[in-house]
Coordinates of C-alpha atoms and ligand atoms in Angstrom, one line a residue:
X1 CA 0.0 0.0 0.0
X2 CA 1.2 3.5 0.0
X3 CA 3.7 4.6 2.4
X4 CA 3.5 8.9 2.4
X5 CA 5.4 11.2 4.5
X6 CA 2.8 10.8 7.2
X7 CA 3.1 14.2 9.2
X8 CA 2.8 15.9 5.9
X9 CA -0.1 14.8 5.6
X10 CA -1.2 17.1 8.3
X11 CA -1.2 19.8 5.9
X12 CA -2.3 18.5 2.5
X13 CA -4.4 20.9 0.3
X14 CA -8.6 19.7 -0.1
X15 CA -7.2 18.5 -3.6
X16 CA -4.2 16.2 -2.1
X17 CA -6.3 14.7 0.1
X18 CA -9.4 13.9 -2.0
X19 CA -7.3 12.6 -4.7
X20 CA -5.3 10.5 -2.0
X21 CA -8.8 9.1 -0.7
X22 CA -10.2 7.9 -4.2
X23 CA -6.2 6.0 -4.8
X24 CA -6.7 4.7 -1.3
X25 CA -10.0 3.9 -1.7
X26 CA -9.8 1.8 -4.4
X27 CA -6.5 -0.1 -3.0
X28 CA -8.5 -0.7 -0.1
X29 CA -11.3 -2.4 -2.1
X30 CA -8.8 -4.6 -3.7
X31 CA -7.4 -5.2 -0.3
X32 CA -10.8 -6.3 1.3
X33 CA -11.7 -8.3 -2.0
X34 CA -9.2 -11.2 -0.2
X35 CA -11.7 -12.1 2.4
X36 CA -14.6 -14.3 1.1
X37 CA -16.9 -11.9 3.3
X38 CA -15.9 -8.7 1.3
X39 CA -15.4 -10.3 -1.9
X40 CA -19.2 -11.5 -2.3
X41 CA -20.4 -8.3 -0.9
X42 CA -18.5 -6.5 -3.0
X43 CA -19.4 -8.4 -5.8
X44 CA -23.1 -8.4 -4.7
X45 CA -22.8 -4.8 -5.2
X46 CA -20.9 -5.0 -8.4
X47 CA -18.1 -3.3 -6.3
X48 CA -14.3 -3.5 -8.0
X49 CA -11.5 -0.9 -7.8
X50 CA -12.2 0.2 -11.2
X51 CA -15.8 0.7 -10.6
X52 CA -14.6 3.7 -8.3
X53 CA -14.0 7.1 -10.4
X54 CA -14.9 9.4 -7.9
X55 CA -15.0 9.9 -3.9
X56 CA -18.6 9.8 -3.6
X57 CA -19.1 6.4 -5.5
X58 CA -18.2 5.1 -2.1
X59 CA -21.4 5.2 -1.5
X60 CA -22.2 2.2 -3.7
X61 CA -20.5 -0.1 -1.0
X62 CA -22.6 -1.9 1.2
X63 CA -22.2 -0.8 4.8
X64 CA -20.6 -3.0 7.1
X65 CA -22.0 -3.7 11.0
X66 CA -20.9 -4.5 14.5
X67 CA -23.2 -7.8 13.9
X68 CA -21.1 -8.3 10.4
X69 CA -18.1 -8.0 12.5
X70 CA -19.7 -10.2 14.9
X71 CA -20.4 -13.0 12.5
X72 CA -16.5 -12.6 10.8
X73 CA -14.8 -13.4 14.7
X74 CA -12.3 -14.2 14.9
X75 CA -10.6 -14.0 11.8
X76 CA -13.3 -14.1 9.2
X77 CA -12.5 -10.6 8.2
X78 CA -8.3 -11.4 7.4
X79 CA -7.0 -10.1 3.9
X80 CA -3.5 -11.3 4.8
X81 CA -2.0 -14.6 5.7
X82 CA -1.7 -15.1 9.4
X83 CA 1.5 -14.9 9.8
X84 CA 1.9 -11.1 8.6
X85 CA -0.9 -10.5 11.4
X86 CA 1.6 -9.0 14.7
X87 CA -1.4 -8.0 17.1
X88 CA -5.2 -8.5 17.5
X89 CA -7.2 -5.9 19.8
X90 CA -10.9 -6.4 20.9
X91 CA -13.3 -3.8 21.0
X92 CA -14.6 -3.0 24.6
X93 CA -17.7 -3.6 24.0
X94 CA -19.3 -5.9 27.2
X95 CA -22.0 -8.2 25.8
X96 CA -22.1 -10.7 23.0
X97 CA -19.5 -11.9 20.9
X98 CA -16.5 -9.5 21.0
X99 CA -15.3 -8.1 18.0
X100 CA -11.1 -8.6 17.2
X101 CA -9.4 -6.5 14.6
X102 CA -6.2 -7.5 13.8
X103 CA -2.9 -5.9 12.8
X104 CA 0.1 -5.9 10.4
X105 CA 3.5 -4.3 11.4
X106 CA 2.8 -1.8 9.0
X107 CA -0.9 -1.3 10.4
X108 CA 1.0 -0.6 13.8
X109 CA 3.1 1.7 12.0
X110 CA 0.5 3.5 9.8
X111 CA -1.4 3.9 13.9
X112 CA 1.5 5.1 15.7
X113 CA 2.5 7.4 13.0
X114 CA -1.5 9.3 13.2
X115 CA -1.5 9.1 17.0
X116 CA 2.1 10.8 17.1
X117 CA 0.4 13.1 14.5
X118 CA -2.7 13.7 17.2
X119 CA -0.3 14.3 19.9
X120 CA 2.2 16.9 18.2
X121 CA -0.8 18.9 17.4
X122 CA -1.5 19.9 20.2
X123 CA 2.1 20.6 21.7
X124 CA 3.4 17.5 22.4
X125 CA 6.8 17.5 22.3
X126 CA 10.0 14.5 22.9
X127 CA 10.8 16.6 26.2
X128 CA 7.6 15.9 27.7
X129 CA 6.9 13.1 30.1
X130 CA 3.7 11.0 29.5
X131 CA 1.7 8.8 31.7
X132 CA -1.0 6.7 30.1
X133 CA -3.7 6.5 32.9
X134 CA -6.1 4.1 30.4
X135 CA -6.3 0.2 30.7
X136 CA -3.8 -1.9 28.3
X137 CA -4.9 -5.4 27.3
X138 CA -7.6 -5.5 24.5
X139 CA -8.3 -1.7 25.1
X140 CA -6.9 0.6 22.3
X141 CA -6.6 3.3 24.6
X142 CA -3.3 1.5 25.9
X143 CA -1.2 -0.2 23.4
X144 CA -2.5 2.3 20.8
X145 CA -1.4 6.2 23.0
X146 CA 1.6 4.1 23.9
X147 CA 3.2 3.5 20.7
X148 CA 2.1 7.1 19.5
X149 CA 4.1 8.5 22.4
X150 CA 6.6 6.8 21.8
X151 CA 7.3 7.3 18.5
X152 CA 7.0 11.5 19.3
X153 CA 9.3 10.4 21.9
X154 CA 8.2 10.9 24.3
X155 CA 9.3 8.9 28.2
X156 CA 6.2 6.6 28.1
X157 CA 4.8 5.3 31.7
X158 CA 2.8 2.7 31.0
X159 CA 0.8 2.9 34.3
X160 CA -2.3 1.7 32.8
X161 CA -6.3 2.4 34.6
X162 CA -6.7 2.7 38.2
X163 CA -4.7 2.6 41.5
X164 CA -4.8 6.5 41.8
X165 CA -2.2 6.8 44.8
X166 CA 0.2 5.2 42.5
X167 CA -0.5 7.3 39.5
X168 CA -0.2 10.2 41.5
X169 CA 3.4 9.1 43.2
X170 CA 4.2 8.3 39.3
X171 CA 3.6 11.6 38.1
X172 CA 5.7 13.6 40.9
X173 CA 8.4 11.6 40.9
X174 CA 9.0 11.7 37.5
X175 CA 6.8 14.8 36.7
X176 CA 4.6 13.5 34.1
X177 CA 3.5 16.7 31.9
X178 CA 1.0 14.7 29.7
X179 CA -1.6 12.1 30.7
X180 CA -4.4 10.0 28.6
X181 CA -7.1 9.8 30.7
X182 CA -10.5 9.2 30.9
X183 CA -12.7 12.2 31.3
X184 CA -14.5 9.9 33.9
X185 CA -11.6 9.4 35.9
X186 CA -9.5 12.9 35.3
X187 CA -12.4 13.9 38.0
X188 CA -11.5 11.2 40.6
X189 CA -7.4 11.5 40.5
X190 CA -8.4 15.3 40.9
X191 CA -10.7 14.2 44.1
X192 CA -8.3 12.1 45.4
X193 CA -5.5 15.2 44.9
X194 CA -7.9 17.4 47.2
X195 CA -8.1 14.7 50.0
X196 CA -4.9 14.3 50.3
X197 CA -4.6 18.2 51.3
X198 CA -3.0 19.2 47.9
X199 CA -4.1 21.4 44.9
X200 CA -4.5 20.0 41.7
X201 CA -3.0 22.9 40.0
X202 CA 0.2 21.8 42.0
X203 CA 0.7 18.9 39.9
X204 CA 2.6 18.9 36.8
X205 CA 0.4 18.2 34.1
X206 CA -0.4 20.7 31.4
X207 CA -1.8 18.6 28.7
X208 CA -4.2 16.1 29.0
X209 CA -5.8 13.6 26.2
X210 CA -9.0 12.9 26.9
X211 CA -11.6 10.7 25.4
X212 CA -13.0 6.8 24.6
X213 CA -16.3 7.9 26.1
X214 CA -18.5 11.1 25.5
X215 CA -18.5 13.8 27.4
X216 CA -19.7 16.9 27.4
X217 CA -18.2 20.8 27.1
X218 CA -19.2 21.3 30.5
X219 CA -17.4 18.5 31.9
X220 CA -14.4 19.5 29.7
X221 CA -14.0 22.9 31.7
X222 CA -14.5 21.1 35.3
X223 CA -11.1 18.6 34.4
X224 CA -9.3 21.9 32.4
X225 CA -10.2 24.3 35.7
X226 CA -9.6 21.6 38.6
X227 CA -5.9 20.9 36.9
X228 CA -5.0 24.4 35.5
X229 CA -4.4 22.2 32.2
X230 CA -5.8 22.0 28.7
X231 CA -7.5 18.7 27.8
X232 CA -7.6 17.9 24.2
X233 CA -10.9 15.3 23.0
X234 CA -9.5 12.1 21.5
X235 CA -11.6 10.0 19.6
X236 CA -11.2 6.2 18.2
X237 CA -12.4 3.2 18.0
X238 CA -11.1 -0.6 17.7
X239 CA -12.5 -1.1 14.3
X240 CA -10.6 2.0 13.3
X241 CA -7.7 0.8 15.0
X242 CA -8.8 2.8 18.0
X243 CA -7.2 6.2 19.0
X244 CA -5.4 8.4 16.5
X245 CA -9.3 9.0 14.5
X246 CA -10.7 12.3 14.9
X247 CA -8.5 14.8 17.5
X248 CA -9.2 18.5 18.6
X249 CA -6.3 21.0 17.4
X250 CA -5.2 23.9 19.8
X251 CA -8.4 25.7 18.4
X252 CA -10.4 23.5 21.0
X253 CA -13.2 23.4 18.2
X254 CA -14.4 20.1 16.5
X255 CA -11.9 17.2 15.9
X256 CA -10.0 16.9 12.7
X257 CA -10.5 13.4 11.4
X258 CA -7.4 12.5 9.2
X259 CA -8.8 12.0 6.0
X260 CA -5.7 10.4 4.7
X261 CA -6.3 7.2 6.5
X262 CA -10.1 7.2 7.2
X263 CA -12.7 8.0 4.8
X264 CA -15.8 9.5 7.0
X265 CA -19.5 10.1 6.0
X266 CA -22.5 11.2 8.5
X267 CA -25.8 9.5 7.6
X268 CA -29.3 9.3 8.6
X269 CA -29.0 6.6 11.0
X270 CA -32.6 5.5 9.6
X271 CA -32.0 5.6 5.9
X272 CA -28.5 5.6 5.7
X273 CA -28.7 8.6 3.1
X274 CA -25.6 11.1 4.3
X275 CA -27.2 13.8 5.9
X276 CA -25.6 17.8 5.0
X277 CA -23.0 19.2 6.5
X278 CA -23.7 20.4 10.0
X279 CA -26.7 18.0 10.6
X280 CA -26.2 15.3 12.8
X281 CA -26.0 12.0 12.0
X282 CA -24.7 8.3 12.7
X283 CA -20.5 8.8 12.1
X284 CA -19.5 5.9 9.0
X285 CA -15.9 5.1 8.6
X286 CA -13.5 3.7 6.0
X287 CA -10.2 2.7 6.8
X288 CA -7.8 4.1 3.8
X289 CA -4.7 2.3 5.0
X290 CA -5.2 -0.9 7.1
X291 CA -3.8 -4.1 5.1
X292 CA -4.3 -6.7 7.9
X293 CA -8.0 -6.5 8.3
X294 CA -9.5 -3.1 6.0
X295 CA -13.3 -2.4 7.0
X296 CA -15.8 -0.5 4.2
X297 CA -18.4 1.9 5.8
X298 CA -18.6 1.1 9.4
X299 CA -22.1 1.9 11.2
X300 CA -20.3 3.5 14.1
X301 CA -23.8 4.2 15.7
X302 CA -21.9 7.4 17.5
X303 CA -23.5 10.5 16.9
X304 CA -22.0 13.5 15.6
X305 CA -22.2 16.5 12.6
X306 CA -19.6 17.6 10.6
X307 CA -18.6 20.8 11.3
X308 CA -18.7 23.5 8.4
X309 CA -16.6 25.8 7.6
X310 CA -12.5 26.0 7.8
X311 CA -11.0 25.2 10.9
X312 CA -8.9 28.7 12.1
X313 CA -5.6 26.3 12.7
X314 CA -5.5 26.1 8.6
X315 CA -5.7 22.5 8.5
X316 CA -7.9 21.3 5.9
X317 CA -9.0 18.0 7.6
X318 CA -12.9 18.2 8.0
X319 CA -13.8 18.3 11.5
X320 CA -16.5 16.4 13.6
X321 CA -18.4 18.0 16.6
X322 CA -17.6 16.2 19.8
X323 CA -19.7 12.6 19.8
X324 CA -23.0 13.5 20.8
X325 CA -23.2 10.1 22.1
X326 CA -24.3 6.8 20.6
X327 CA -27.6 5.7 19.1
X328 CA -27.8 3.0 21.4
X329 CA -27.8 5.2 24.0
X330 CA -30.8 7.1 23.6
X331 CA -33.5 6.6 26.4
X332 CA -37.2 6.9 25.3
X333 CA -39.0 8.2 28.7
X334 CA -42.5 8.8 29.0
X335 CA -42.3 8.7 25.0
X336 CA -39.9 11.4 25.0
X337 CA -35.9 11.0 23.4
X338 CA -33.2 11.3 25.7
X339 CA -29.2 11.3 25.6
X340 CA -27.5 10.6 28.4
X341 CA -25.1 13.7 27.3
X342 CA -28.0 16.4 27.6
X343 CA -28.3 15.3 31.3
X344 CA -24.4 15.7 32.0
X345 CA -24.7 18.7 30.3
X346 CA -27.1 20.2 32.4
X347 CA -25.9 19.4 36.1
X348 CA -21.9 19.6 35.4
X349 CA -23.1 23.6 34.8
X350 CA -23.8 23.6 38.9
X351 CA -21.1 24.2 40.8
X352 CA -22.0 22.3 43.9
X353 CA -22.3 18.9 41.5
X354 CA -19.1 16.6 42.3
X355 CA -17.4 13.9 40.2
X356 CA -20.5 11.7 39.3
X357 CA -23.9 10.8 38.5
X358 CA -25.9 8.0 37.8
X359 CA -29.1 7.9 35.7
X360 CA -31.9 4.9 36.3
X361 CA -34.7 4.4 34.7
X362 CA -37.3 2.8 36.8
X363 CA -41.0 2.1 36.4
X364 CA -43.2 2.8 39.3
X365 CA -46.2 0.8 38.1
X366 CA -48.0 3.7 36.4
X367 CA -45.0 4.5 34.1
X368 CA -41.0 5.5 33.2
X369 CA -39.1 7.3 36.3
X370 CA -36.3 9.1 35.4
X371 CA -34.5 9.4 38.4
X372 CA -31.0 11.2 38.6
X373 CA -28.3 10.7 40.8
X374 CA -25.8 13.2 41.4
X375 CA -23.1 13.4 43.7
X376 CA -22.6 16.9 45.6
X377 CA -19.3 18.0 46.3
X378 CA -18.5 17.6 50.3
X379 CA -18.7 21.6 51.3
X380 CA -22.2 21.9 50.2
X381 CA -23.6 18.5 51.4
X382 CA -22.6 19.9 55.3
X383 CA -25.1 22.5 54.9
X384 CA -28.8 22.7 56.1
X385 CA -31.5 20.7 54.5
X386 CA -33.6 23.6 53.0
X387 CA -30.5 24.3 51.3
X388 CA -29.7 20.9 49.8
X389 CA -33.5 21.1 49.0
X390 CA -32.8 24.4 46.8
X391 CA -29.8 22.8 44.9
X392 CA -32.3 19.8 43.9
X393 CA -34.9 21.6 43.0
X394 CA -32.5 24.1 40.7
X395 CA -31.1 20.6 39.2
X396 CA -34.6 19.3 38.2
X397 CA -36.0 22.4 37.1
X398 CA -32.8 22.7 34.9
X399 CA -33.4 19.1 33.5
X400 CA -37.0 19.8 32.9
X401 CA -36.1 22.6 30.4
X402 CA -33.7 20.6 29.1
X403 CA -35.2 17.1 28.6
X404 CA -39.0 17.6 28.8
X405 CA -39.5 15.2 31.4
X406 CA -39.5 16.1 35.4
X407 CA -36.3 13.9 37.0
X408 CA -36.6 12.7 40.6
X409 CA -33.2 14.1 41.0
X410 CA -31.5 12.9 44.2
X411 CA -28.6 14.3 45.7
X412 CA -26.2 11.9 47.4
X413 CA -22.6 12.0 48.9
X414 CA -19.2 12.2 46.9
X415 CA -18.0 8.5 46.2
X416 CA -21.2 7.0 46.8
X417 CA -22.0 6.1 43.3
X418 CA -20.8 3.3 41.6
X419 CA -17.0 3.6 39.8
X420 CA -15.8 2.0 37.3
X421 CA -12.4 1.5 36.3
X422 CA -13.2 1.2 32.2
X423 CA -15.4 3.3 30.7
X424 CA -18.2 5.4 32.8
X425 CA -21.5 3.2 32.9
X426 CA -24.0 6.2 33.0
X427 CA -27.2 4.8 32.7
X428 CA -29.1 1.9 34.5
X429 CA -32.3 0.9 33.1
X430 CA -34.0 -1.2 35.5
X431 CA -37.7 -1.2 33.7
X432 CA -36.9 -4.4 31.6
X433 CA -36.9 -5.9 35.2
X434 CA -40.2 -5.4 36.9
Ligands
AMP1 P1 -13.9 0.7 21.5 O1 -15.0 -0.3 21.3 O2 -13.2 0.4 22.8 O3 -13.0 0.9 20.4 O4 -14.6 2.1 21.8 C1 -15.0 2.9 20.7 C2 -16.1 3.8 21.1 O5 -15.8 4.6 22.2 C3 -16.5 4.7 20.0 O6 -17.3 4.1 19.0 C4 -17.3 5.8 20.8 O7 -18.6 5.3 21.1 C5 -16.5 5.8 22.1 N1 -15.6 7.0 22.1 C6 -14.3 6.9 21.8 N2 -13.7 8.1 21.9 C7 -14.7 9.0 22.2 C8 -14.8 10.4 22.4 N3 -13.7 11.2 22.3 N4 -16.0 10.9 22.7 C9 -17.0 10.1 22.8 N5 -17.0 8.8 22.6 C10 -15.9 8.2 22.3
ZN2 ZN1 -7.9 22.9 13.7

């Protein structure tokens, strides 16, 4: 396949990129054409390389699914022979089959090389010191940052999720400057900072990478002001090797998704027509560069809009809006539509909400009960009741502008929610189960 001067890239005109796609595209066609799975869909569709002459006729392909994925484990989906395959990942998905993409050397190289990319972007540099505070193993999130830092070159701690004293000792004693983390747990290790008697402004970070789950503007600004740092959105996913996708430049606005190695389109998650710019839709990848295990139109099933318009930092990658969330993860209450993300949008804007918050849906016989959990921060939960009563009723009426629906928000001590040491679960639906 083709082997470009990668961090060029970074600043190819509209023209150098399109043209790249449509070369890419098609070598990726002829790629995925040696698996039997692609090659009668393909065929199905009367898909070959030379049936490609522009961009757009990309949308001839058939899309492909988690459930296609599903059905290809574990190595339905190989367009090498096994022996050029040097890793596998999983994606972290927790029910069903999994779903295991696997890699080439010069997939790995192609990955580090775009997460590198992501990381220089946004100041970056060899001299810093970088602590990766996400889980190894199947997770992207590990391996994947790793490799990127390294190749910027970054010192690399491999510390990996969880066990915040340690990852606090880690970062003073060799003064970690830049941390992956999730936006989840950025809150806790900043907790945990305060309880030990210390500022979190103290400590030496100044960049932080932030992503694998949504989350929201509002909780953005609570991680950038408790640290005194800038956090930068990362998104990925497994199928797209993972990190290293779409990243925000300094401009803090959108994430540039690098066009030279994924081909994105929003659609209509209903029709699968691609929706204009600016209208949101279900995100559908193509990978322009993978040789191990290339995947054609992937149904993400996250939810974003392209942004229009030129992004001020001059590069002409298109951005995405931050992931909305996923369409999986919209709640139907009382017949109304709900994202998780409008909720966290809404009480991360109050000052005395703390780290977390838990959403259950519950049926009290009659109908849906949306009730909301949120953890207040320790200095306002010593105060009188008729105060605590004011904050709640603030919340809800907050939410009910927001949402439609009246919450049963409940206010409840910091760390007495549920943790967990992957990505957030935010939402417990317990209706299936009366
Ligand atoms: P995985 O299956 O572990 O590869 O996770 C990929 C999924 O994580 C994506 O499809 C998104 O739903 C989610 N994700 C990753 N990065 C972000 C991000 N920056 N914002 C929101 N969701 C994200
Ligand atoms: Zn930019």
């Amino acid at each position: 396949m083709h082997m470009d001067v990668y961090d060029v890239a970074e600043t190819w005109s509209r023209d150098r990129i399109a043209s790249t796609q449509l070369v890419r595209l098609k070598s990726t066609v002829a790629q995925a054409r040696k698996c039997a799975f692609y090659r009668q869909r393909l065929d199905e569709a009367g898909i070959t390389p030379d049936a490609l002459n522009h961009i757009d006729d990309i949308r001839k392909i058939p899309f492909t699914t988690k459930q296609d994925l599903r059905d290809q484990y574990p190595l339905g989906l190989l367009t090498v022979p096994t022996q050029e395959i040097v890793r596998m990942h999983c994606s972290s998905g927790t029910t069903g089959t999994p779903t295991a993409i696997c890699h080439t050397a010069n997939d790995l190289n192609w990955w580090s090389d775009l997460m590198a990319r992501c990381m220089y972007m946004v100041g970056v540099r060899r001299e810093d010191v970088f602590q990766n505070m996400s889980g190894y193993g199947l997770f992207t999130g590990g391996l994947g940052i790793h490799y990127g830092a390294e190749r910027l070159g970054c010192m690399t701690i491999p510390a990996g999720a969880g066990n915040t004293k340690r990852q606090i000792k880690l970062a003073r004693d060799f003064h970690t400057t830049v941390a992956h983390i999730l936006p989840s747990y950025a809150l806790i290790v900043g907790e945990r900072l305060r309880e030990m008697g210390e500022d979190p402004h103290d400590f030496p970070l100044r960049i932080a990478l932030v992503g694998a789950e949504p989350y929201t503007e509002e909780f953005r600004k609570r991680i950038e002001d408790l640290f005194g740092m800038k956090v930068y959105n990362s998104y990925g996913l497994s199928e797209m090797n993972g990190p290293g996708v779409g990243f925000e430049c300094l401009e803090q606005h959108g994430l540039h998704i690098w066009e030279d190695a994924y081909y994105p389109e929003i659609v209509n998650p209903e029709t699968g027509q691609p929706v204009p710019d600016g209208e949101i839709g279900e995100l559908v990848m193509t990978s322009l560069c993978r040789q191990g295990m290339p995947i054609l139109r992937y149904r993400t099933r996250d939810l974003t809009r392209f942004l229009p318009g030129e992004c001020l930092c001059g590069r002409k990658h298109r951005r995405m809006d931050r992931i909305l969330g996923r369409a999986d993860d919209m709640m139907i209450v009382k017949g109304v539509n709900i994202y998780p993300m409008q909720i966290e949008q809404v009480i991360m804007g109050f000052e005395e909400v703390g780290k977390n918050y838990l959403i259950q849906l519950e049926n009290d016989g009659f109908g849906d009960v949306l009730r909301v959990k949120v953890e207040i921060r320790d200095e306002y939960f010593v105060e009188d009741m008729r105060q605590l009563h004011k904050v709640q009723q603030k919340i809800a009426r907050a939410l009910k502008d927001e949402i439609l629906v009246t919450p049963h928000v409940e206010l409840v001590e910091s760390n007495s929610l549920p943790l967990s040491e992957g990505k957030a679960v935010r939402v417990h639906d317990l209706r299936a189960k009366k």
